[in-house]
mmCIF file of C-alpha atoms and ligand atoms in Angstrom:
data_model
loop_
_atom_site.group_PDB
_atom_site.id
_atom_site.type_symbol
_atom_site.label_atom_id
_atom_site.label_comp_id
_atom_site.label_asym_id
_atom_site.label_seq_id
_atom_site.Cartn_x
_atom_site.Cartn_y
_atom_site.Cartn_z
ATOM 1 C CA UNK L 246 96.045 68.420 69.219
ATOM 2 C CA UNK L 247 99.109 68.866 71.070
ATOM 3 C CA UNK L 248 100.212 72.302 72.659
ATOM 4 C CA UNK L 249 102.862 72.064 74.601
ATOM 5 C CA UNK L 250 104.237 75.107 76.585
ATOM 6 C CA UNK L 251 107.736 76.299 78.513
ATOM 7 C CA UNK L 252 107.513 78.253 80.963
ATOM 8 C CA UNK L 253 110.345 79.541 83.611
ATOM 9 C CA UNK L 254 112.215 83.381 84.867
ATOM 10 C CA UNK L 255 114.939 84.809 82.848
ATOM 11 C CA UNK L 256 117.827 82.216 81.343
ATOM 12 C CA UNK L 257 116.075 79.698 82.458
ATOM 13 C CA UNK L 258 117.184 77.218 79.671
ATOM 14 C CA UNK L 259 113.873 77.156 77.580
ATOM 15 C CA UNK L 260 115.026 78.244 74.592
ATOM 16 C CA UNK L 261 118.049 75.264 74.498
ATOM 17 C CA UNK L 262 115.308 72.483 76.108
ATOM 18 C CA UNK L 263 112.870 73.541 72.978
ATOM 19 C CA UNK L 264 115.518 73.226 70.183
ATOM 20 C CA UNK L 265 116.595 69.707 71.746
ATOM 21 C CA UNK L 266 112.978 68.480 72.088
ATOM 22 C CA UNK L 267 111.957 69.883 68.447
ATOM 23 C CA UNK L 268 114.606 67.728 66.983
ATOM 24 C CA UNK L 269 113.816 64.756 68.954
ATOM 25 C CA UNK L 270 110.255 64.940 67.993
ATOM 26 C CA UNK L 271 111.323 65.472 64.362
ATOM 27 C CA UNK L 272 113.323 62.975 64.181
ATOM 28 C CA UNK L 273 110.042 60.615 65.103
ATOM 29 C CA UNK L 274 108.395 61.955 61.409
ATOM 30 C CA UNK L 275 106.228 64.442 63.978
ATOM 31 C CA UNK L 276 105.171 67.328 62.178
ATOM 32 C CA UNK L 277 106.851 70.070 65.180
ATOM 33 C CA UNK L 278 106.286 74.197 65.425
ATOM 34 C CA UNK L 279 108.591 76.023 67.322
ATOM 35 C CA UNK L 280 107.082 79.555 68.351
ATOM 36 C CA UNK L 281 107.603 81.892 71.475
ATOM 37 C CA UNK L 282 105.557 84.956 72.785
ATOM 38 C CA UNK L 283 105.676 87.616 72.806
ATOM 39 C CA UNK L 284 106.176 87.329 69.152
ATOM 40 C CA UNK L 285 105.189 84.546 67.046
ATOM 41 C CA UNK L 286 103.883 86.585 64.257
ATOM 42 C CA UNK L 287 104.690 89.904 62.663
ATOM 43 C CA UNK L 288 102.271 91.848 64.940
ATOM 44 C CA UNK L 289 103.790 90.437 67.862
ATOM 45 C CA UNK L 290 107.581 91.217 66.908
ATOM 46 C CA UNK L 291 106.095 94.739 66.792
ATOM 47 C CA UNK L 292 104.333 94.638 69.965
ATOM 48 C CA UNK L 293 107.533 92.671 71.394
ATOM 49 C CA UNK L 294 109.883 95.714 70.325
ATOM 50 C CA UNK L 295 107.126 97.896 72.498
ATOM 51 C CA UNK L 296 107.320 95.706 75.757
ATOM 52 C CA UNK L 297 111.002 95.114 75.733
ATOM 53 C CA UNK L 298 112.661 98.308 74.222
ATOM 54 C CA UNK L 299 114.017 100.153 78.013
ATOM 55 C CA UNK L 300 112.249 103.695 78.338
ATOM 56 C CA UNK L 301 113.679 105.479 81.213
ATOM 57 C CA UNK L 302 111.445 107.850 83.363
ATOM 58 C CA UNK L 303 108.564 106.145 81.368
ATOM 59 C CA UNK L 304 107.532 103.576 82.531
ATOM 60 C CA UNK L 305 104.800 101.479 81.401
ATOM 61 C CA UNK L 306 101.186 100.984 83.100
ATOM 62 C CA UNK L 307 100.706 97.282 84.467
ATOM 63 C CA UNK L 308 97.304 96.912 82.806
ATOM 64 C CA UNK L 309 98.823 98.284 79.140
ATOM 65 C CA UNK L 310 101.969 95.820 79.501
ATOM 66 C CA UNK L 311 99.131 93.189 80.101
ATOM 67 C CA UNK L 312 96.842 93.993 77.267
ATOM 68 C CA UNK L 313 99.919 93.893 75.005
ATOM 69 C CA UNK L 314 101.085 90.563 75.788
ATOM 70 C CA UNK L 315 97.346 89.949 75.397
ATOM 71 C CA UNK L 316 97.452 91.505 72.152
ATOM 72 C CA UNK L 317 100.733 89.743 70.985
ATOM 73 C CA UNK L 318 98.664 86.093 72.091
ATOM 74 C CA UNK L 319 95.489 86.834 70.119
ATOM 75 C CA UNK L 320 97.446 87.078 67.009
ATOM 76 C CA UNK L 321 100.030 84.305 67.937
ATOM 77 C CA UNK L 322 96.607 82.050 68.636
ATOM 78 C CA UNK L 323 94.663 83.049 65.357
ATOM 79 C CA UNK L 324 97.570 82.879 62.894
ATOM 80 C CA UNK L 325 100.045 80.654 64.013
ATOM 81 C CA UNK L 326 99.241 77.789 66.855
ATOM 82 C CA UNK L 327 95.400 77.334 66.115
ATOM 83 C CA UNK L 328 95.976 76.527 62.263
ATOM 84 C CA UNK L 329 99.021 74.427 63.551
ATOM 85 C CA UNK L 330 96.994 72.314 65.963
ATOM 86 C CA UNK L 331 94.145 72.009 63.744
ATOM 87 C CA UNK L 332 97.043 70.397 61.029
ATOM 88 C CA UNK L 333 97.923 67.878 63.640
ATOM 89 C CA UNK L 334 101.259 69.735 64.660
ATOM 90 C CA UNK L 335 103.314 69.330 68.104
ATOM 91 C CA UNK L 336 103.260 73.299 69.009
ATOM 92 C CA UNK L 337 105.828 73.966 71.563
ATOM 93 C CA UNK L 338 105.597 77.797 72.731
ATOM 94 C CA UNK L 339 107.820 79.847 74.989
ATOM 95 C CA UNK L 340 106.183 81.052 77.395
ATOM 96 C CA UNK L 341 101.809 81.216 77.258
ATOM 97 C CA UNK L 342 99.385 82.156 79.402
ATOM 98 C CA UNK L 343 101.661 81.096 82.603
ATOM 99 C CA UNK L 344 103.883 84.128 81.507
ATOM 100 C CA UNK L 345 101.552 86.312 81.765
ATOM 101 C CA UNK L 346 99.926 85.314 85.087
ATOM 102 C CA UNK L 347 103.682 85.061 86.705
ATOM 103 C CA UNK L 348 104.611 88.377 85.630
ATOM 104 C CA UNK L 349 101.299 90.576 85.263
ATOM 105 C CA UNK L 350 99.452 88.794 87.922
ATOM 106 C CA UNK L 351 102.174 88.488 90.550
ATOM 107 C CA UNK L 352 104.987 90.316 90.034
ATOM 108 C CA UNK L 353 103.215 93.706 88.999
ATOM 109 C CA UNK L 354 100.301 92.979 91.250
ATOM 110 C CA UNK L 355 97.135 92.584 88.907
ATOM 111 C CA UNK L 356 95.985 89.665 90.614
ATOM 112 C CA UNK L 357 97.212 85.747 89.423
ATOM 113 C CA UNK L 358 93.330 84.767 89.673
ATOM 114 C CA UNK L 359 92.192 87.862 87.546
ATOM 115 C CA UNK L 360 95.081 87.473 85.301
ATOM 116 C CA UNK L 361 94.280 84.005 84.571
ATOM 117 C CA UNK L 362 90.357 84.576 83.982
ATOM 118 C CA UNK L 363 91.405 87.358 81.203
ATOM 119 C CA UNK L 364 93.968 85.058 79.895
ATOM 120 C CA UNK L 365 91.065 81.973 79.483
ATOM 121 C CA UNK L 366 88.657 84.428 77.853
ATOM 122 C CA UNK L 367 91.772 85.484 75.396
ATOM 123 C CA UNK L 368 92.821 82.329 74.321
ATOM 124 C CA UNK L 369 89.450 80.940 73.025
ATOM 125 C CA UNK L 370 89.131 77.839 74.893
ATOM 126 C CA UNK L 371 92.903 77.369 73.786
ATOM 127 C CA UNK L 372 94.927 75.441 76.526
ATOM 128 C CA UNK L 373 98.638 73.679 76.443
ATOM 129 C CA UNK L 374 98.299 69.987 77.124
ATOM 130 C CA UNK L 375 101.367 69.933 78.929
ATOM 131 C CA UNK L 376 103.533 72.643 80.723
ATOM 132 C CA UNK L 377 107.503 72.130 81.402
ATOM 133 C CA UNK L 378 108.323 74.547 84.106
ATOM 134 C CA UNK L 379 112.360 75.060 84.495
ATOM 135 C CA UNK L 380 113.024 76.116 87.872
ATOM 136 C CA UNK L 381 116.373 78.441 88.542
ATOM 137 C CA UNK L 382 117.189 80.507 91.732
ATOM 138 C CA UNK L 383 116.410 83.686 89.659
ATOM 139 C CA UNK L 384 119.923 85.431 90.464
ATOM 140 C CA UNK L 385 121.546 82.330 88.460
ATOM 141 C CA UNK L 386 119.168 82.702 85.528
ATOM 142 C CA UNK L 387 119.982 86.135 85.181
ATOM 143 C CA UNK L 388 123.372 85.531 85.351
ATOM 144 C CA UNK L 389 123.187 83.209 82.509
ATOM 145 C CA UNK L 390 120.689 85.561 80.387
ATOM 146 C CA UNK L 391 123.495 88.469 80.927
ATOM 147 C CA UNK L 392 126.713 86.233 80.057
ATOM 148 C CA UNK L 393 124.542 85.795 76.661
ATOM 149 C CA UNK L 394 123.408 88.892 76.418
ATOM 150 C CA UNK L 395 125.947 91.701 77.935
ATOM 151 C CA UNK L 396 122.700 93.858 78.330
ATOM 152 C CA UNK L 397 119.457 93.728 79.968
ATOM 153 C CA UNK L 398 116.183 94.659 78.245
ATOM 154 C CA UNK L 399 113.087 95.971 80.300
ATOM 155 C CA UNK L 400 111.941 92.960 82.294
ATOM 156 C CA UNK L 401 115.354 91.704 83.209
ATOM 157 C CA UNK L 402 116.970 95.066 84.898
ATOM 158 C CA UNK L 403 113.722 94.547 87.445
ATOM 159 C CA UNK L 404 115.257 94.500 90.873
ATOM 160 C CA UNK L 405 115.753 90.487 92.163
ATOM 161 C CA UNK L 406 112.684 90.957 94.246
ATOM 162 C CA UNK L 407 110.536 91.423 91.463
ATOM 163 C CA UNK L 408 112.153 87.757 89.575
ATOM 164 C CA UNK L 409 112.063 86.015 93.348
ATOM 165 C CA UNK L 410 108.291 87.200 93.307
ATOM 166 C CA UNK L 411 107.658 85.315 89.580
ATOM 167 C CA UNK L 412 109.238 82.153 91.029
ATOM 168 C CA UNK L 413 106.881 81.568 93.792
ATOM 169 C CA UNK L 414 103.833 82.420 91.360
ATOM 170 C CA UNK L 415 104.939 79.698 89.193
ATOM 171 C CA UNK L 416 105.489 77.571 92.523
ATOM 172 C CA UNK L 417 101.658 78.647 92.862
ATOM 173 C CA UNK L 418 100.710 77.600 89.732
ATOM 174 C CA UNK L 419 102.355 74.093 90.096
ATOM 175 C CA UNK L 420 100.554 73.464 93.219
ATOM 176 C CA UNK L 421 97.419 74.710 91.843
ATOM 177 C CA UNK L 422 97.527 72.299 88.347
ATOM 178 C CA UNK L 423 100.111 69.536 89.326
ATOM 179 C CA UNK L 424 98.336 67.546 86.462
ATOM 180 C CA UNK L 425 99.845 69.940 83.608
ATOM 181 C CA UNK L 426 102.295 72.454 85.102
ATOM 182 C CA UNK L 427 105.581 69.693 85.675
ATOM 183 C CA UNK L 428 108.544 71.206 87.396
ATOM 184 C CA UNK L 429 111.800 70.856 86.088
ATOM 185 C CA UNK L 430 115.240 71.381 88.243
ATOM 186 C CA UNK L 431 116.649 74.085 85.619
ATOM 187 C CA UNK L 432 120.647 73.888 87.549
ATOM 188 C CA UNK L 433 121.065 70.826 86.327
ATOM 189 C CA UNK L 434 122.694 69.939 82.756
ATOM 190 C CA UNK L 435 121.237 70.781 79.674
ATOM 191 C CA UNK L 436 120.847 66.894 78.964
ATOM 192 C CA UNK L 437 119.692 66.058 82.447
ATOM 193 C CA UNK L 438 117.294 68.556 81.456
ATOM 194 C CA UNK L 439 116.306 67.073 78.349
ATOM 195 C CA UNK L 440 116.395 63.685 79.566
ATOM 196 C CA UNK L 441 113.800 64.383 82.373
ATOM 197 C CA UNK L 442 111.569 66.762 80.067
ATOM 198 C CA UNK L 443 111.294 63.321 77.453
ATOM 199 C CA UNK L 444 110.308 61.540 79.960
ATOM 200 C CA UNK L 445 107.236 63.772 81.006
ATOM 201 C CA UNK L 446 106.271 64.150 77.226
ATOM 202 C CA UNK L 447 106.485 60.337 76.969
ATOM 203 C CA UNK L 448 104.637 59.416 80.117
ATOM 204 C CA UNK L 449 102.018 62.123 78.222
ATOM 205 C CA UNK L 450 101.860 60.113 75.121
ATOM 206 C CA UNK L 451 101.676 63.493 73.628
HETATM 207 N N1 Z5A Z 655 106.555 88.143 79.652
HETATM 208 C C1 Z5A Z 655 105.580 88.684 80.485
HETATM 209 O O1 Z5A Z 655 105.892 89.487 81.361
HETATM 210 N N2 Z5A Z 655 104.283 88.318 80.303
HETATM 211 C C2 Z5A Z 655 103.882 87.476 79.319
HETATM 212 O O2 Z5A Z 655 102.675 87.193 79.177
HETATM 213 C C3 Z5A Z 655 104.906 86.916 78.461
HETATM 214 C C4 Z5A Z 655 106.221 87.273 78.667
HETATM 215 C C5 Z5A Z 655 104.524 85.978 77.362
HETATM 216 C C6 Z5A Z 655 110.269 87.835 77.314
HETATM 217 O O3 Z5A Z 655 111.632 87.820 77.271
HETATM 218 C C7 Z5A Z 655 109.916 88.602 78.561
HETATM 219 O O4 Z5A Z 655 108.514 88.868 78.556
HETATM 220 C C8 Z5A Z 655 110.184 87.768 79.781
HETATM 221 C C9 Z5A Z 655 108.828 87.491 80.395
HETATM 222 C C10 Z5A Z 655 107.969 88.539 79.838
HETATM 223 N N3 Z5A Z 655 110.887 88.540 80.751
HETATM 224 N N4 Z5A Z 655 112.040 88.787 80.682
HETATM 225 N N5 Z5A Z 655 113.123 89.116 80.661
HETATM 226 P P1 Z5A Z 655 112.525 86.917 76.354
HETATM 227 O O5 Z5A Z 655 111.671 86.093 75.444
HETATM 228 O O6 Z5A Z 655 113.542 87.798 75.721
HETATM 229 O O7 Z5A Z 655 113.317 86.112 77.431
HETATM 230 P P2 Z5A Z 655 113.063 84.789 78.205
HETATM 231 O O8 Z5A Z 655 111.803 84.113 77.794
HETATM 232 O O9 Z5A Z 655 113.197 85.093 79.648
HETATM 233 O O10 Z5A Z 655 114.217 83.871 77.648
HETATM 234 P P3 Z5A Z 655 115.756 83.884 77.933
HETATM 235 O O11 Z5A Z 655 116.231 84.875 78.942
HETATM 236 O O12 Z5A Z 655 116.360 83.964 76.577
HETATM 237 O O13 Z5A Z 655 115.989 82.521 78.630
HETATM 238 P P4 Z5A Z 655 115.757 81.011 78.205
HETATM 239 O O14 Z5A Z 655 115.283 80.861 76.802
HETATM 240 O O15 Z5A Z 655 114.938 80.391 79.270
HETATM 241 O O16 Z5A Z 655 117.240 80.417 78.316
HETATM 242 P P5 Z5A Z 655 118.294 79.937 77.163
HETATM 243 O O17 Z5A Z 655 118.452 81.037 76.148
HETATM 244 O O18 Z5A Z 655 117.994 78.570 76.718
HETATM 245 O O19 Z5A Z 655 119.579 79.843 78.077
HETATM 246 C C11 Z5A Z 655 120.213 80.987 78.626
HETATM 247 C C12 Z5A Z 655 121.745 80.678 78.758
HETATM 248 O O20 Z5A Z 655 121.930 79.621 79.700
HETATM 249 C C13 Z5A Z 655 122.418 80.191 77.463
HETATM 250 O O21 Z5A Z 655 123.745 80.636 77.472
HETATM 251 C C14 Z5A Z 655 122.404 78.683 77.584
HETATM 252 O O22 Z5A Z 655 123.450 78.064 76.873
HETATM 253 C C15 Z5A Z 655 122.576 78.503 79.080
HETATM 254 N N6 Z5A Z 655 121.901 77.297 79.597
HETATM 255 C C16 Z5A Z 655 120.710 76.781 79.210
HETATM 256 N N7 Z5A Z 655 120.402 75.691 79.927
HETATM 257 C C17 Z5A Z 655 121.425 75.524 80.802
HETATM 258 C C18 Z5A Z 655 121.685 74.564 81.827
HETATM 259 N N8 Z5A Z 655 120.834 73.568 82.086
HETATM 260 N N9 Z5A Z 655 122.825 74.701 82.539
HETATM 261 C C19 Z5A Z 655 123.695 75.719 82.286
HETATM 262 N N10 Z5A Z 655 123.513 76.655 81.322
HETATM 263 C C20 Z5A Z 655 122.382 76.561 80.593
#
């Protein structure tokens, strides 16, 4: 079984590492699923549309953004990257229980150690083999996720203190499981990107 997760703030580069790694690995007759949360299933797009749709002078309560990414992962696990696994596929997933234990946990204050129990209990047992963790100065991740985007959705027009508090909980998290969580330097090129990322997967004989 081979669950492989990305994890990293706002234009990060996950979504370009992923595509470049999923063809590698396909091109070596694996058998490859690419997925992301939230999302992942048709439940999830739903609950997606709920957690990143902008609702001024609404705004929603830490504990129900929680149980909906929680929500989106419980369907993601039971009908998508379970079934995969258990077929013998590479899964690589944007963002996972990290995500959640970043965002919920640090950055709107539920507690990373609390988070993380919830998330273990969620996921069944459920954990990614290997973690790729692209670090960016968040100010020039959201640069790049607004040159891409022109707008912002809900999580990325937080104020920078809220995206500088995500990047020292994944700092946390890399000190806390050095064995799994491998940090990435996300300014460099795309392909010094990929280069080192293939390197981690290979030394993982994933
Ligand atoms: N969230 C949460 O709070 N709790 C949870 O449990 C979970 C998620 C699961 C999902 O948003 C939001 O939900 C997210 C966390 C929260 N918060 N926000 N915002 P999303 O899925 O829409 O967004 P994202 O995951 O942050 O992805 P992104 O902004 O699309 O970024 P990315 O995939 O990491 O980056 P990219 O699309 O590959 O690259 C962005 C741009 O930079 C693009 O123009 C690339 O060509 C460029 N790029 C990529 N790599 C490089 C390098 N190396 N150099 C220069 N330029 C680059």
């Amino acid at each position: 079984m081979t669950f492989i997760t990305f994890e990293g703030g706002e234009g990060a580069g996950k979504t370009t590492l992923i595509e470049k790694i999923a063809f590698r690995l396909s091109g070596q007759n694996r058998s490859v699923l690419r997925t992301r949360e939230p999302g992942g299933t048709r439940v999830g797009e739903e609950i997606r549309k709920i957690l990143l749709e902008r609702r001024e002078g609404e705004p929603l309560s830490p504990y129900a953004e929680l149980s909906l990414f929680l929500a989106s992962r419980a369907q993601h696990l039971s009908e998508i990257i379970k079934p995969a696994l258990e077929k013998g596929a590479i899964v690589l997933c944007d963002r996972f229980n990290d995500s959640s234990i970043a965002y919920q946990g640090m950055a709107r204050g539920l507690g990373m150690d609390e988070v993380e129990k919830v998330c273990r209990f969620m996921s069944g047992g459920i954990e990614p083999a290997l973690t790729l963790y692209l670090d960016i100065d968040p100010e020039m991740g959201l640069a790049r996720a607004k040159r891409d985007r022109g707008g912002q959705d809900r999580m990325e027009s937080e104020a920078i203190a809220f995206h500088k508090k995500i990047r020292e909980a994944y700092l946390r998290i890399h000190k806390k499981h050095p064995k799994r969580f491998h940090l990435l330097d996300a300014a460099m090129s795309p392909e010094r990107v990929f280069e080192e990322a293939m390197k981690i997967i290979d030394a993982s004989h994933v």
